[in-house]
Amino acid sequence: MIKAMAEALFYNRKMAISADQVVDNLQEHFTNIDGKKPDEIRLALYGLLAVLGGPFFLAATPRIRKKLISRRLQKSRIDFLQDIARTKGVILAGYYGHWHHGDEEENFDNPIFADLNFELPAQRDRSAPGERPVRRETHRDLTAKVFVGHGAVPEETDVIVIGSGAGGAVAAAAVADEGHEALIIEAGSHYPSSRLTHEEARMTARLFKDGGLQTTADRDIIVFQGRVVGGSTVINNGICLRMKQAGLVHPEAEDVYETWARLGAPISETSLAASYDAIEQTLNVSQIDTITGRNNGPHLIDGWNKYAAQSSDPRDKTAITAWFRKNYGPPTPDSECIYCGYCNTGCPYGRKKAMPESYLSHATGDARSKPARILDRAEATEILWAEGANGKRIADAVKINLKGGGKRVIRARKGVVVAAGALASSNLLYNSGILQSGSNISLNIACPVVALMPEGTKVNAWDEDQMATYIDRGDFLIESHFQPPMSMAMLVPGWFEDHYERMRNYSRLVSAGVLFPADRLGHMKDGKLKLKIGEKELALLRRALATMTKVHFLNGAVEVYPALLRGQTLTSDMSHAAIDAFYEKAIVEPDDVVLSSSHPHGGNGINEDPHKGVVDLNQRVHNTTNCYVTDASVMPSCIRVNAQLTTMAMAHRAMAGKRRFG
């Protein structure tokens, strides 16, 4: 089936590798993904075969197969068939994710890269003044001694921290600083920079939940989350934005502090600002240098300035245009970003100051009498409770499943911190008897808009930081964004020869994504996120996509490819009114467009009232004495901007210096 699909998708175009090689690539890819997702993909492929005609499809010529795919998948408005159509991305990953076994040197002549005129970082010329040499630095990696083997799992510890990402690592460091023995439980594996490569397919399979294919229950939205020691901080873009900050956040945007107070979660802006300061200082957060985002980043800002100049909307006039602040630091030759463009598969150069290079290193440092330890490849499944004299629950122990088999129960002498991520923490608490958990989940939803620059233009957006600049309009954001070949092929819309030619123009492409809020629309059910956006969100999405399309054209693009399932093309001769009308017609329901989110938050929201929230103002689970939640799940409503820094600051605010466990 995979071979037949590949032959049809590339019909009448010269493939750089054979369809048989695509099959081999995907078979290997599926073996690298943990959990049930590979079985789900296989079922989807069987469903795809049935939809396309079963044996008739396999026996047909590639030309006939192409017609069947176009009629039944590309042009369908039936929800089930639109969902099935998304499996196209899997086939494209098998083609554009081709990799010769080994590291970069073995792939200098990779036929896919040659076909796209793409160079791996080690091949790039960095001899010009101001350029940064591509060099690996592994001195900040966590060492083996901070990990607990599966044969040496302790029976008890002072504090169990579930999750090693933005919230868990900050909490673990705070707990260790107060002299408590902490054990950090992480479902994913340890991938220090020395283990990371530019093999996109393998790294995506190993570092992401469900191999980067996790979706909402109805498959409308892809939800990217890290499943690795350090959590999503390992595979994100290091963006550090506060919920509210003069000059960096739109002045007329929703005041999240006021919203939270109205909902019953009055968080002190002064208190959280102090935690923001502490986190930024530890992570050496600063504005990125312009050389790291030299083409795609300025394209967005230049295009926006032209758009705002001719706009009569006051929000366009007051929109924030800025370069991102990130946790790549300090600015020394061995730690500054070398803009390889592979942030989302981890930094093999050791430049990102993610949780392993910062708070986890601090928590596990040997200078302290009781250094924290990390138990990776272990999933917490339930918190066991004892009953206190006051009728409140006491977190007494945690059940865990070890990868490869085996179960353990670890006793917590002093308490438990839950920080497994918004979705996993909600599932864990619900399975532990906290039945309010898992409601009011928000997403920041992203949708990419790719554009083609004129012939003869060499943008080479792949030779820079993936995300460099942004526009905050108050109701939505636009962020510059680009990807290496495999991920870009799954992001670029289109079918058959259209998609093929767009990828052949890889070095002429520019790209940005719109980011808009889906506030408290989701809840967990049977372990899955159920979230459906409505007309309110679709109207905002149409307007945001139309705006970004106009920005592209105003800065010289000749064609624009929004992330629509049908893969339509917009051209530079279209008027602004025609662009608006196009999106009104093209986007009727969520299935018409490809959406993703890397920022799930909520599910265990803060609230003074135990009937309205899961945790109190100190982020302690209501009606418990010693169980705290320190990840993004505590956020009562959508914060609209990237959630990484706020997650860390909320964890710091709740745990640092507070002596929650005595």
PDB file of C-alpha atoms in Angstrom, residues 83 213-223 521-533:
ATOM      1  CA  ASP A  83      -9.013  12.508   8.117  1.00  0.00           C
ATOM      2  CA  LEU A 213       1.777  12.218  15.443  1.00  0.00           C
ATOM      3  CA  GLN A 214      -0.313  12.828  18.578  1.00  0.00           C
ATOM      4  CA  THR A 215      -3.669  14.398  17.722  1.00  0.00           C
ATOM      5  CA  THR A 216      -6.897  15.482  19.340  1.00  0.00           C
ATOM      6  CA  ALA A 217      -9.525  12.747  19.561  1.00  0.00           C
ATOM      7  CA  ASP A 218     -11.126  13.721  16.236  1.00  0.00           C
ATOM      8  CA  ARG A 219      -7.709  14.115  14.549  1.00  0.00           C
ATOM      9  CA  ASP A 220      -8.401  17.759  13.648  1.00  0.00           C
ATOM     10  CA  ILE A 221      -5.338  19.119  15.459  1.00  0.00           C
ATOM     11  CA  ILE A 222      -1.831  17.685  15.809  1.00  0.00           C
ATOM     12  CA  VAL A 223      -0.509  18.196  19.353  1.00  0.00           C
ATOM     13  CA  LEU A 521     -12.454  24.432  24.623  1.00  0.00           C
ATOM     14  CA  GLY A 522     -10.961  21.050  25.497  1.00  0.00           C
ATOM     15  CA  HIS A 523     -11.268  18.244  28.004  1.00  0.00           C
ATOM     16  CA  MET A 524      -9.768  14.809  28.472  1.00  0.00           C
ATOM     17  CA  LYS A 525     -11.944  11.786  27.754  1.00  0.00           C
ATOM     18  CA  ASP A 526     -10.689   8.210  27.814  1.00  0.00           C
ATOM     19  CA  GLY A 527      -7.128   9.492  27.848  1.00  0.00           C
ATOM     20  CA  LYS A 528      -7.537  11.657  24.724  1.00  0.00           C
ATOM     21  CA  LEU A 529      -7.945  15.388  24.270  1.00  0.00           C
ATOM     22  CA  LYS A 530     -11.368  16.268  22.902  1.00  0.00           C
ATOM     23  CA  LEU A 531     -11.316  19.793  21.532  1.00  0.00           C
ATOM     24  CA  LYS A 532     -13.364  21.302  18.749  1.00  0.00           C
ATOM     25  CA  ILE A 533     -12.925  24.845  17.533  1.00  0.00           C
TER      26      ILE A 533
END
